[in-house]
mmCIF file of C-alpha atoms and ligand atoms in Angstrom:
data_model
loop_
_atom_site.group_PDB
_atom_site.id
_atom_site.type_symbol
_atom_site.label_atom_id
_atom_site.label_comp_id
_atom_site.label_asym_id
_atom_site.label_seq_id
_atom_site.Cartn_x
_atom_site.Cartn_y
_atom_site.Cartn_z
ATOM 1 C CA MET A 180 15.416 4.463 120.133
ATOM 2 C CA ASP A 181 17.996 1.908 119.449
ATOM 3 C CA LEU A 182 19.442 0.760 122.807
ATOM 4 C CA PRO A 183 21.948 -2.027 123.381
ATOM 5 C CA ARG A 184 21.120 -4.939 125.653
ATOM 6 C CA LEU A 185 22.924 -6.144 128.686
ATOM 7 C CA ASP A 186 23.239 -9.959 128.626
ATOM 8 C CA ARG A 187 24.277 -10.678 132.184
ATOM 9 C CA ASP A 188 22.882 -10.764 135.672
ATOM 10 C CA LEU A 189 24.175 -7.888 137.810
ATOM 11 C CA THR A 190 23.266 -9.626 141.120
ATOM 12 C CA THR A 191 25.880 -12.499 140.806
ATOM 13 C CA PRO A 192 27.422 -12.764 144.247
ATOM 14 C CA PRO A 193 31.236 -13.094 144.847
ATOM 15 C CA PRO A 194 32.384 -16.689 144.310
ATOM 16 C CA ILE A 195 33.730 -18.995 146.986
ATOM 17 C CA PRO A 196 37.396 -19.910 146.603
ATOM 18 C CA ASP A 197 38.118 -23.540 146.017
ATOM 19 C CA VAL A 198 39.926 -23.991 149.349
ATOM 20 C CA GLY A 199 36.827 -22.814 151.109
ATOM 21 C CA ILE A 200 34.621 -25.232 149.227
ATOM 22 C CA GLU A 201 37.013 -28.115 149.924
ATOM 23 C CA ARG A 202 37.169 -27.294 153.668
ATOM 24 C CA ALA A 203 33.432 -26.880 153.963
ATOM 25 C CA ALA A 204 32.906 -30.271 152.182
ATOM 26 C CA THR A 205 35.344 -31.928 154.634
ATOM 27 C CA LEU A 206 33.370 -30.507 157.556
ATOM 28 C CA MET A 207 30.089 -31.653 156.078
ATOM 29 C CA SER A 208 31.448 -35.189 155.569
ATOM 30 C CA SER A 209 32.513 -35.178 159.172
ATOM 31 C CA GLY A 210 29.142 -33.904 160.292
ATOM 32 C CA ARG A 211 30.913 -31.291 162.510
ATOM 33 C CA LEU A 212 28.952 -28.180 161.483
ATOM 34 C CA HIS A 213 28.282 -26.864 165.049
ATOM 35 C CA ARG A 214 31.125 -24.590 166.329
ATOM 36 C CA TYR A 215 31.587 -26.137 169.791
ATOM 37 C CA GLY A 216 32.824 -29.587 170.697
ATOM 38 C CA GLU A 217 31.654 -31.184 173.891
ATOM 39 C CA ALA A 218 34.049 -34.106 174.692
ATOM 40 C CA GLU A 219 36.892 -32.320 173.054
ATOM 41 C CA PRO A 220 37.351 -28.905 171.494
ATOM 42 C CA GLY A 221 35.164 -28.466 168.375
ATOM 43 C CA GLU A 222 36.369 -27.666 164.863
ATOM 44 C CA ALA A 223 38.256 -24.423 165.271
ATOM 45 C CA GLU A 224 36.938 -22.969 162.062
ATOM 46 C CA VAL A 225 34.752 -20.246 163.608
ATOM 47 C CA SER A 226 37.201 -19.215 166.227
ATOM 48 C CA ARG A 227 39.941 -18.928 163.577
ATOM 49 C CA LEU A 228 37.602 -16.604 161.607
ATOM 50 C CA GLU A 229 37.162 -14.577 164.737
ATOM 51 C CA ASP A 230 40.879 -14.296 165.237
ATOM 52 C CA GLU A 231 41.549 -13.337 161.607
ATOM 53 C CA PHE A 232 38.604 -10.955 161.371
ATOM 54 C CA ALA A 233 39.646 -9.065 164.644
ATOM 55 C CA ALA A 234 43.182 -8.788 163.158
ATOM 56 C CA LEU A 235 41.830 -7.559 159.742
ATOM 57 C CA ILE A 236 39.737 -4.780 161.367
ATOM 58 C CA GLY A 237 42.267 -4.008 164.045
ATOM 59 C CA ALA A 238 39.824 -4.813 166.979
ATOM 60 C CA ASP A 239 40.597 -6.633 170.228
ATOM 61 C CA TYR A 240 37.506 -8.858 170.127
ATOM 62 C CA CYS A 241 35.309 -10.443 167.565
ATOM 63 C CA VAL A 242 32.184 -12.633 167.829
ATOM 64 C CA ALA A 243 30.779 -14.619 164.901
ATOM 65 C CA LEU A 244 27.013 -14.677 164.637
ATOM 66 C CA SER A 245 24.261 -15.942 162.311
ATOM 67 C CA SER A 246 23.751 -12.676 160.494
ATOM 68 C CA CYS A 247 24.622 -8.951 160.700
ATOM 69 C CA GLY A 248 20.952 -8.401 161.887
ATOM 70 C CA ALA A 249 21.782 -10.705 164.736
ATOM 71 C CA ALA A 250 25.082 -8.943 165.416
ATOM 72 C CA MET A 251 23.275 -5.556 165.575
ATOM 73 C CA ALA A 252 20.640 -6.900 168.036
ATOM 74 C CA VAL A 253 23.401 -8.490 170.094
ATOM 75 C CA ALA A 254 25.483 -5.265 170.044
ATOM 76 C CA LEU A 255 22.476 -3.232 171.261
ATOM 77 C CA TRP A 256 21.639 -5.742 173.968
ATOM 78 C CA ALA A 257 25.264 -5.959 175.114
ATOM 79 C CA ALA A 258 25.391 -2.162 175.197
ATOM 80 C CA GLY A 259 22.489 -2.190 177.604
ATOM 81 C CA VAL A 260 19.772 -1.048 175.166
ATOM 82 C CA GLY A 261 16.337 -2.499 175.665
ATOM 83 C CA HIS A 262 12.639 -1.869 176.306
ATOM 84 C CA GLY A 263 11.774 1.796 176.605
ATOM 85 C CA ASP A 264 14.900 3.052 174.906
ATOM 86 C CA THR A 265 15.054 5.057 171.699
ATOM 87 C CA VAL A 266 17.716 4.242 169.151
ATOM 88 C CA LEU A 267 18.517 6.727 166.410
ATOM 89 C CA VAL A 268 19.048 5.358 162.900
ATOM 90 C CA ASN A 269 19.438 7.084 159.530
ATOM 91 C CA ALA A 270 16.459 6.884 157.356
ATOM 92 C CA PHE A 271 18.212 5.350 154.347
ATOM 93 C CA THR A 272 18.997 1.900 155.528
ATOM 94 C CA LEU A 273 18.020 -1.694 155.066
ATOM 95 C CA ALA A 274 14.953 -3.359 156.835
ATOM 96 C CA PRO A 275 17.115 -5.563 159.228
ATOM 97 C CA VAL A 276 18.528 -2.373 160.821
ATOM 98 C CA PRO A 277 15.342 -1.068 162.342
ATOM 99 C CA GLY A 278 14.498 -4.733 162.699
ATOM 100 C CA ALA A 279 17.513 -5.144 165.100
ATOM 101 C CA ILE A 280 16.226 -2.188 167.181
ATOM 102 C CA ALA A 281 12.754 -3.697 167.412
ATOM 103 C CA HIS A 282 14.391 -7.048 168.248
ATOM 104 C CA VAL A 283 15.672 -5.676 171.599
ATOM 105 C CA GLY A 284 12.359 -4.020 172.305
ATOM 106 C CA ALA A 285 13.623 -0.477 171.641
ATOM 107 C CA THR A 286 12.058 2.117 169.443
ATOM 108 C CA PRO A 287 13.768 3.417 166.286
ATOM 109 C CA ALA A 288 13.839 7.154 165.762
ATOM 110 C CA LEU A 289 14.719 8.153 162.191
ATOM 111 C CA VAL A 290 17.296 10.798 161.225
ATOM 112 C CA GLY A 291 17.245 12.460 157.834
ATOM 113 C CA ILE A 292 19.808 11.960 154.982
ATOM 114 C CA THR A 293 21.679 14.227 152.571
ATOM 115 C CA ARG A 294 21.874 13.988 148.785
ATOM 116 C CA ASP A 295 25.154 12.204 149.339
ATOM 117 C CA LEU A 296 23.098 9.390 150.998
ATOM 118 C CA THR A 297 24.769 9.789 154.361
ATOM 119 C CA ILE A 298 23.147 10.756 157.658
ATOM 120 C CA ASP A 299 22.224 14.553 157.882
ATOM 121 C CA ILE A 300 24.478 15.514 160.865
ATOM 122 C CA ASP A 301 22.416 18.731 161.539
ATOM 123 C CA ASP A 302 19.272 16.610 161.699
ATOM 124 C CA PHE A 303 21.081 14.095 163.900
ATOM 125 C CA VAL A 304 21.900 16.939 166.418
ATOM 126 C CA ARG A 305 18.278 18.127 166.309
ATOM 127 C CA VAL A 306 16.867 14.574 166.881
ATOM 128 C CA VAL A 307 19.283 13.906 169.737
ATOM 129 C CA ARG A 308 17.785 17.015 171.396
ATOM 130 C CA SER A 309 14.185 16.270 170.634
ATOM 131 C CA SER A 310 14.215 12.482 171.365
ATOM 132 C CA GLY A 311 16.622 12.301 174.306
ATOM 133 C CA ALA A 312 18.067 9.118 172.649
ATOM 134 C CA ARG A 313 21.442 7.885 173.870
ATOM 135 C CA THR A 314 22.282 5.406 171.105
ATOM 136 C CA LEU A 315 22.964 5.796 167.403
ATOM 137 C CA LEU A 316 22.847 2.734 165.174
ATOM 138 C CA LEU A 317 24.642 4.310 162.160
ATOM 139 C CA SER A 318 24.012 2.359 158.927
ATOM 140 C CA HIS A 319 26.726 2.900 156.250
ATOM 141 C CA MET A 320 23.970 2.079 153.743
ATOM 142 C CA ARG A 321 25.324 0.928 150.378
ATOM 143 C CA GLY A 322 28.756 1.832 151.587
ATOM 144 C CA HIS A 323 28.258 5.596 151.929
ATOM 145 C CA ILE A 324 30.245 6.870 154.942
ATOM 146 C CA ALA A 325 29.306 10.133 156.680
ATOM 147 C CA ASP A 326 31.863 12.502 158.138
ATOM 148 C CA MET A 327 32.961 10.289 160.992
ATOM 149 C CA ASP A 328 35.003 13.041 162.638
ATOM 150 C CA ARG A 329 31.793 15.062 163.169
ATOM 151 C CA ILE A 330 29.671 12.020 164.066
ATOM 152 C CA VAL A 331 32.071 10.958 166.811
ATOM 153 C CA ASP A 332 32.200 14.570 168.102
ATOM 154 C CA VAL A 333 28.454 14.795 168.354
ATOM 155 C CA CYS A 334 28.404 11.348 170.065
ATOM 156 C CA ASN A 335 31.035 12.296 172.588
ATOM 157 C CA GLU A 336 29.388 15.645 173.362
ATOM 158 C CA GLY A 337 25.982 14.083 173.906
ATOM 159 C CA SER A 338 27.155 10.830 175.524
ATOM 160 C CA ILE A 339 25.646 8.857 172.662
ATOM 161 C CA THR A 340 26.701 5.298 172.252
ATOM 162 C CA LEU A 341 27.677 4.665 168.620
ATOM 163 C CA ILE A 342 27.155 1.246 166.999
ATOM 164 C CA GLU A 343 28.120 0.896 163.306
ATOM 165 C CA ASP A 344 26.294 -1.195 160.669
ATOM 166 C CA CYS A 345 29.136 -2.068 158.340
ATOM 167 C CA ALA A 346 27.269 -4.503 156.178
ATOM 168 C CA HIS A 347 28.540 -2.693 153.098
ATOM 169 C CA THR A 348 31.720 -1.244 154.470
ATOM 170 C CA LEU A 349 33.889 -4.324 155.033
ATOM 171 C CA GLY A 350 37.256 -3.218 153.622
ATOM 172 C CA ALA A 351 36.255 0.488 153.712
ATOM 173 C CA THR A 352 37.927 3.273 155.727
ATOM 174 C CA TRP A 353 37.377 6.834 156.866
ATOM 175 C CA ASP A 354 40.559 8.890 157.020
ATOM 176 C CA GLY A 355 42.540 5.617 157.003
ATOM 177 C CA THR A 356 40.710 4.020 159.922
ATOM 178 C CA PRO A 357 38.644 0.871 159.169
ATOM 179 C CA SER A 358 34.885 1.194 159.225
ATOM 180 C CA GLY A 359 33.588 -0.450 162.406
ATOM 181 C CA ARG A 360 36.289 1.189 164.636
ATOM 182 C CA PHE A 361 34.549 4.425 165.481
ATOM 183 C CA GLY A 362 32.128 3.390 168.119
ATOM 184 C CA LEU A 363 31.400 0.798 170.801
ATOM 185 C CA ALA A 364 30.910 -1.994 168.268
ATOM 186 C CA GLY A 365 30.965 -2.651 164.493
ATOM 187 C CA CYS A 366 28.682 -5.146 162.847
ATOM 188 C CA PHE A 367 29.503 -6.929 159.583
ATOM 189 C CA SER A 368 27.655 -9.324 157.321
ATOM 190 C CA THR A 369 28.818 -12.346 155.348
ATOM 191 C CA GLN A 370 25.501 -12.753 153.579
ATOM 192 C CA SER A 371 25.902 -13.594 149.884
ATOM 193 C CA TYR A 372 25.381 -10.027 148.557
ATOM 194 C CA LYS A 373 28.071 -8.439 150.703
ATOM 195 C CA HIS A 374 31.849 -8.344 150.390
ATOM 196 C CA VAL A 375 32.547 -11.820 151.804
ATOM 197 C CA ASN A 376 30.009 -14.476 150.985
ATOM 198 C CA SER A 377 29.271 -17.311 153.362
ATOM 199 C CA GLY A 378 25.538 -17.571 152.493
ATOM 200 C CA GLU A 379 24.516 -16.030 155.868
ATOM 201 C CA GLY A 380 26.736 -14.802 158.696
ATOM 202 C CA GLY A 381 27.554 -11.795 160.917
ATOM 203 C CA LEU A 382 30.671 -10.528 162.757
ATOM 204 C CA LEU A 383 30.669 -8.083 165.667
ATOM 205 C CA VAL A 384 33.954 -6.325 166.630
ATOM 206 C CA THR A 385 34.563 -4.310 169.768
ATOM 207 C CA ASP A 386 37.432 -3.324 172.115
ATOM 208 C CA ASP A 387 35.129 -3.409 175.152
ATOM 209 C CA GLU A 388 35.534 -6.626 177.128
ATOM 210 C CA ASP A 389 32.189 -6.490 178.765
ATOM 211 C CA VAL A 390 30.413 -5.965 175.450
ATOM 212 C CA ALA A 391 32.457 -8.799 173.948
ATOM 213 C CA ALA A 392 31.719 -11.214 176.786
ATOM 214 C CA ARG A 393 27.998 -10.433 176.697
ATOM 215 C CA ALA A 394 27.952 -10.801 172.906
ATOM 216 C CA VAL A 395 29.605 -14.253 173.069
ATOM 217 C CA LEU A 396 27.117 -15.361 175.775
ATOM 218 C CA LEU A 397 24.202 -13.847 173.865
ATOM 219 C CA SER A 398 25.247 -15.627 170.692
ATOM 220 C CA GLY A 399 24.571 -18.969 172.522
ATOM 221 C CA SER A 400 27.933 -20.206 173.872
ATOM 222 C CA TYR A 401 26.572 -22.494 176.616
ATOM 223 C CA ALA A 402 29.542 -23.022 179.020
ATOM 224 C CA LEU A 403 31.908 -23.417 175.948
ATOM 225 C CA TYR A 404 32.857 -19.726 175.487
ATOM 226 C CA GLY A 405 36.470 -20.798 176.182
ATOM 227 C CA GLN A 406 36.481 -22.111 172.550
ATOM 228 C CA HIS A 407 36.030 -18.624 171.059
ATOM 229 C CA GLY A 408 38.623 -16.841 169.145
ATOM 230 C CA ALA A 409 39.571 -13.166 169.768
ATOM 231 C CA ARG A 410 37.693 -13.472 173.182
ATOM 232 C CA PRO A 411 37.932 -11.295 176.263
ATOM 233 C CA PRO A 412 39.500 -12.512 179.513
ATOM 234 C CA ALA A 413 37.839 -15.095 181.806
ATOM 235 C CA GLU A 414 36.914 -12.425 184.353
ATOM 236 C CA ALA A 415 34.726 -10.682 181.842
ATOM 237 C CA PHE A 416 32.734 -13.908 181.300
ATOM 238 C CA ALA A 417 32.456 -14.486 185.036
ATOM 239 C CA ARG A 418 30.821 -11.055 185.373
ATOM 240 C CA HIS A 419 28.048 -11.752 182.892
ATOM 241 C CA GLN A 420 27.569 -15.443 182.592
ATOM 242 C CA SER A 421 24.706 -15.977 184.916
ATOM 243 C CA THR A 422 22.833 -12.798 183.886
ATOM 244 C CA THR A 423 23.025 -13.052 180.127
ATOM 245 C CA PRO A 424 20.496 -15.105 178.193
ATOM 246 C CA ASN A 425 21.404 -17.491 175.329
ATOM 247 C CA LEU A 426 19.779 -16.204 172.142
ATOM 248 C CA SER A 427 21.204 -19.057 169.962
ATOM 249 C CA MET A 428 22.600 -17.002 167.019
ATOM 250 C CA ARG A 429 25.802 -18.895 166.344
ATOM 251 C CA MET A 430 27.723 -19.174 163.045
ATOM 252 C CA PRO A 431 28.121 -22.739 161.831
ATOM 253 C CA THR A 432 31.611 -24.107 160.932
ATOM 254 C CA HIS A 433 30.917 -24.472 157.140
ATOM 255 C CA SER A 434 30.036 -20.793 156.886
ATOM 256 C CA ALA A 435 33.326 -19.874 158.588
ATOM 257 C CA ALA A 436 35.198 -22.236 156.273
ATOM 258 C CA LEU A 437 33.631 -20.472 153.204
ATOM 259 C CA ALA A 438 34.374 -17.072 154.609
ATOM 260 C CA ARG A 439 37.981 -17.378 155.729
ATOM 261 C CA PRO A 440 39.822 -17.661 152.443
ATOM 262 C CA GLN A 441 37.846 -14.596 151.185
ATOM 263 C CA LEU A 442 39.421 -12.357 153.848
ATOM 264 C CA SER A 443 42.756 -12.497 152.096
ATOM 265 C CA GLU A 444 41.006 -11.791 148.757
ATOM 266 C CA LEU A 445 39.269 -8.735 150.180
ATOM 267 C CA ALA A 446 41.814 -6.079 149.083
ATOM 268 C CA SER A 447 41.919 -7.287 145.514
ATOM 269 C CA ARG A 448 38.113 -7.442 145.455
ATOM 270 C CA VAL A 449 37.927 -3.875 146.644
ATOM 271 C CA ASP A 450 40.234 -2.874 143.751
ATOM 272 C CA ARG A 451 38.026 -4.683 141.201
ATOM 273 C CA TRP A 452 34.837 -3.304 142.496
ATOM 274 C CA ASN A 453 36.167 0.235 142.686
ATOM 275 C CA GLU A 454 37.532 0.107 139.148
ATOM 276 C CA SER A 455 34.012 -0.792 137.845
ATOM 277 C CA HIS A 456 32.302 1.617 140.208
ATOM 278 C CA ASP A 457 34.457 4.606 139.230
ATOM 279 C CA ARG A 458 34.075 3.797 135.563
ATOM 280 C CA LEU A 459 30.293 3.530 135.903
ATOM 281 C CA ALA A 460 30.186 6.764 137.967
ATOM 282 C CA THR A 461 31.957 8.727 135.242
ATOM 283 C CA LEU A 462 29.681 7.383 132.484
ATOM 284 C CA LEU A 463 26.500 7.857 134.463
ATOM 285 C CA ARG A 464 27.339 11.443 135.460
ATOM 286 C CA GLU A 465 26.676 12.476 131.894
ATOM 287 C CA SER A 466 22.980 11.861 132.373
ATOM 288 C CA VAL A 467 22.191 11.481 136.118
ATOM 289 C CA SER A 468 23.448 12.681 139.459
ATOM 290 C CA VAL A 469 25.942 10.387 141.246
ATOM 291 C CA PRO A 470 26.463 11.195 144.947
ATOM 292 C CA GLU A 471 29.858 12.755 145.799
ATOM 293 C CA ARG A 472 32.382 11.001 148.031
ATOM 294 C CA ASP A 473 34.336 12.764 150.694
ATOM 295 C CA PRO A 474 38.082 12.459 149.949
ATOM 296 C CA LYS A 475 38.582 10.999 153.419
ATOM 297 C CA GLU A 476 36.197 8.089 152.425
ATOM 298 C CA GLY A 477 38.002 4.872 151.419
ATOM 299 C CA TYR A 478 34.869 3.294 149.922
ATOM 300 C CA VAL A 479 34.104 -0.109 148.465
ATOM 301 C CA GLY A 480 32.042 0.301 145.281
ATOM 302 C CA SER A 481 30.158 -2.962 145.328
ATOM 303 C CA SER A 482 27.077 -1.160 144.211
ATOM 304 C CA ILE A 483 26.331 2.325 142.671
ATOM 305 C CA GLN A 484 23.569 4.736 143.521
ATOM 306 C CA PHE A 485 22.283 7.668 141.365
ATOM 307 C CA LEU A 486 19.538 10.250 141.565
ATOM 308 C CA VAL A 487 17.201 10.995 138.614
ATOM 309 C CA ASP A 488 15.657 14.315 139.341
ATOM 310 C CA GLY A 489 12.600 16.091 137.901
ATOM 311 C CA LEU A 490 10.537 13.105 136.867
ATOM 312 C CA THR A 491 7.093 12.005 138.047
ATOM 313 C CA ASP A 492 6.669 8.591 139.631
ATOM 314 C CA GLU A 493 5.028 7.344 136.436
ATOM 315 C CA GLN A 494 8.005 8.544 134.329
ATOM 316 C CA MET A 495 10.417 6.928 136.774
ATOM 317 C CA ASP A 496 8.501 3.652 136.538
ATOM 318 C CA GLN A 497 8.411 3.917 132.750
ATOM 319 C CA TRP A 498 12.164 4.426 132.153
ATOM 320 C CA ILE A 499 13.060 1.724 134.651
ATOM 321 C CA THR A 500 10.795 -0.637 132.813
ATOM 322 C CA THR A 501 12.436 0.332 129.442
ATOM 323 C CA ALA A 502 15.897 -0.263 131.035
ATOM 324 C CA GLY A 503 14.672 -3.565 132.399
ATOM 325 C CA ASP A 504 13.607 -4.628 128.902
ATOM 326 C CA HIS A 505 17.223 -4.001 127.923
ATOM 327 C CA GLY A 506 18.643 -6.250 130.596
ATOM 328 C CA VAL A 507 19.519 -3.515 133.184
ATOM 329 C CA HIS A 508 17.329 -4.014 136.212
ATOM 330 C CA VAL A 509 17.497 -0.730 138.172
ATOM 331 C CA LYS A 510 16.247 -0.786 141.711
ATOM 332 C CA TRP A 511 14.302 2.403 142.730
ATOM 333 C CA PHE A 512 13.737 3.524 146.303
ATOM 334 C CA GLY A 513 10.687 5.564 145.316
ATOM 335 C CA ARG A 514 8.231 2.715 144.844
ATOM 336 C CA PRO A 515 5.047 3.005 146.877
ATOM 337 C CA GLU A 516 5.434 -0.580 148.073
ATOM 338 C CA PRO A 517 8.665 -2.555 148.871
ATOM 339 C CA GLU A 518 10.176 -4.658 146.039
ATOM 340 C CA GLY A 519 12.873 -7.182 146.635
ATOM 341 C CA PHE A 520 15.559 -5.875 149.025
ATOM 342 C CA THR A 521 14.556 -2.257 148.205
ATOM 343 C CA SER A 522 12.356 -0.941 150.970
ATOM 344 C CA ARG A 523 12.081 2.607 152.308
ATOM 345 C CA TYR A 524 11.633 3.752 155.833
ATOM 346 C CA ASP A 525 7.895 4.556 155.466
ATOM 347 C CA HIS A 526 7.230 0.932 154.557
ATOM 348 C CA TRP A 527 8.227 -0.077 158.090
ATOM 349 C CA ARG A 528 4.831 0.819 159.606
ATOM 350 C CA TYR A 529 5.632 -0.673 162.982
ATOM 351 C CA ILE A 530 7.718 2.536 163.534
ATOM 352 C CA ASP A 531 5.383 5.138 164.990
ATOM 353 C CA ASP A 532 6.602 8.570 163.850
ATOM 354 C CA LEU A 533 7.750 7.953 160.315
ATOM 355 C CA GLY A 534 8.434 11.506 159.075
ATOM 356 C CA VAL A 535 11.951 12.587 158.355
ATOM 357 C CA GLY A 536 11.327 15.735 156.330
ATOM 358 C CA ALA A 537 10.842 16.646 152.695
ATOM 359 C CA SER A 538 14.412 16.876 151.725
ATOM 360 C CA SER A 539 15.201 13.203 152.702
ATOM 361 C CA ASP A 540 11.943 12.115 151.004
ATOM 362 C CA SER A 541 12.850 13.856 147.746
ATOM 363 C CA VAL A 542 16.290 12.143 147.763
ATOM 364 C CA LEU A 543 14.672 8.756 148.287
ATOM 365 C CA ALA A 544 12.030 9.509 145.554
ATOM 366 C CA ALA A 545 14.781 9.977 142.988
ATOM 367 C CA LEU A 546 17.208 7.304 144.202
ATOM 368 C CA CYS A 547 18.276 4.386 142.088
ATOM 369 C CA ASP A 548 20.577 1.513 142.753
ATOM 370 C CA LEU A 549 22.542 -1.110 140.930
ATOM 371 C CA ARG A 550 24.734 -3.946 142.171
ATOM 372 C CA ILE A 551 28.162 -4.295 140.763
ATOM 373 C CA PRO A 552 29.331 -7.882 140.246
ATOM 374 C CA LEU A 553 33.030 -8.533 140.715
ATOM 375 C CA ASP A 554 33.620 -9.596 137.118
ATOM 376 C CA LEU A 555 31.840 -6.615 135.407
ATOM 377 C CA THR A 556 33.754 -5.600 132.237
ATOM 378 C CA ALA A 557 34.419 -2.139 130.833
ATOM 379 C CA ASP A 558 32.113 -2.933 127.819
ATOM 380 C CA GLU A 559 29.281 -3.956 130.106
ATOM 381 C CA CYS A 560 29.690 -0.678 132.081
ATOM 382 C CA ALA A 561 29.373 1.249 128.745
ATOM 383 C CA VAL A 562 26.195 -0.730 127.916
ATOM 384 C CA ILE A 563 24.605 -0.123 131.341
ATOM 385 C CA ALA A 564 25.323 3.649 131.061
ATOM 386 C CA ARG A 565 23.851 3.818 127.547
ATOM 387 C CA VAL A 566 20.791 1.924 128.506
ATOM 388 C CA ILE A 567 20.118 4.102 131.542
ATOM 389 C CA ALA A 568 20.791 7.431 129.656
ATOM 390 C CA GLY A 569 18.678 6.263 126.659
ATOM 391 C CA SER A 570 15.767 4.976 128.804
ATOM 392 C CA ILE A 571 15.708 8.282 130.702
ATOM 393 C CA GLU A 572 15.613 10.212 127.398
ATOM 394 C CA THR A 573 12.426 8.462 126.317
ATOM 395 C CA VAL A 574 10.552 10.041 129.249
ATOM 396 C CA ARG A 575 12.323 13.376 129.782
ATOM 397 C CA PRO A 576 9.894 16.160 128.950
HETATM 398 C C1 PLP B 737 22.554 -6.704 154.363
HETATM 399 C C2 PLP B 737 22.516 -5.603 155.260
HETATM 400 C C3 PLP B 737 22.207 -5.764 156.597
HETATM 401 C C4 PLP B 737 21.861 -7.115 157.207
HETATM 402 O O1 PLP B 737 22.791 -8.093 156.989
HETATM 403 P P1 PLP B 737 22.353 -9.588 157.230
HETATM 404 O O2 PLP B 737 23.625 -10.400 157.445
HETATM 405 O O3 PLP B 737 21.579 -10.047 156.049
HETATM 406 O O4 PLP B 737 21.514 -9.641 158.468
HETATM 407 C C5 PLP B 737 22.287 -4.710 157.409
HETATM 408 N N1 PLP B 737 22.503 -3.462 156.960
HETATM 409 C C6 PLP B 737 22.797 -3.214 155.649
HETATM 410 C C7 PLP B 737 23.029 -1.788 155.201
HETATM 411 C C8 PLP B 737 22.790 -4.223 154.737
HETATM 412 O O5 PLP B 737 23.018 -3.995 153.492
#
């Protein structure tokens, strides 16, 4: 078969605006890369990011951290989750999510997923009953947002604390409300492959002043928490200062300098991503199954997922190799061993009870994933769709 070739790398991260590079360079020249100053207030870069990010999401408080994984561990800890607790998490997620649960000494309990790649809410209700868990760490994996009205109802009825993993939903909404605003805390990432790129970085938002104060203290604020942006009142720090350990998970100033100018670019990035995403989705639907989006979901299409049904593992491996030979490197969640960033829940063997049921397993066995770079062109979308459809045709019985 004569397939075209894609001559570009789909994993190109979003670029850093020049003002961010210049500001980071100035900070590097001065040596002032730590967020706090001792003799006098430090460079305000990280606290400004906290102020700006809180305003962007519409939250009262924001704490900058070293990663989203750190933000999730800190959110759990600040919510009072620790040894002996069980934390529910949807089975389609990224390794740092169960990792954050393990970090605080708690035990992850997996909840099944639907063909639309969101948490299976009926299974959520079932696992709440069977596990007695009081916390849900809901991962909006690859930007797929579940019915948040129902999730919030179930959480309220069962007194379940909800913490959102928004690594892929910065800029996304459910029924007009920003992702990260539905539970006790929302955790975001500024790692290079997310929507704002500072290399590494995490941001925790909350309206709860005790959670905010504990998160600041856990992040490693010494006695300098007064230098934080979007911080809770002094009384909240007074309540927690002497009983909260310093976990040393701060964001450095140059990361904040790289991130800040990208916040104002976010809305235009979302438009560009969604244009490519929707174009690809239309083309791919001719040959594969692309998950449906709820009309209430204001998603950010920075990647696209699709299911290829009815093939054996060997056939999957074969067509993915063919597509790769034509420059389209598809990630597949069905591999027996983890590859790159693509691992599946049963690769995390430190979790005891790994089963989530056959329907979730069959979704993951068919699930493929591609990143969408910001500058993808319409022609490149057409090439990608032709390579994928043509490669699958070579193995379809
Ligand atoms: C990237 C990612 C994380 C972790 O973010 P880091 O900042 O790298 O720790 C968590 N959840 C999801 C869904 C992610 O994609």
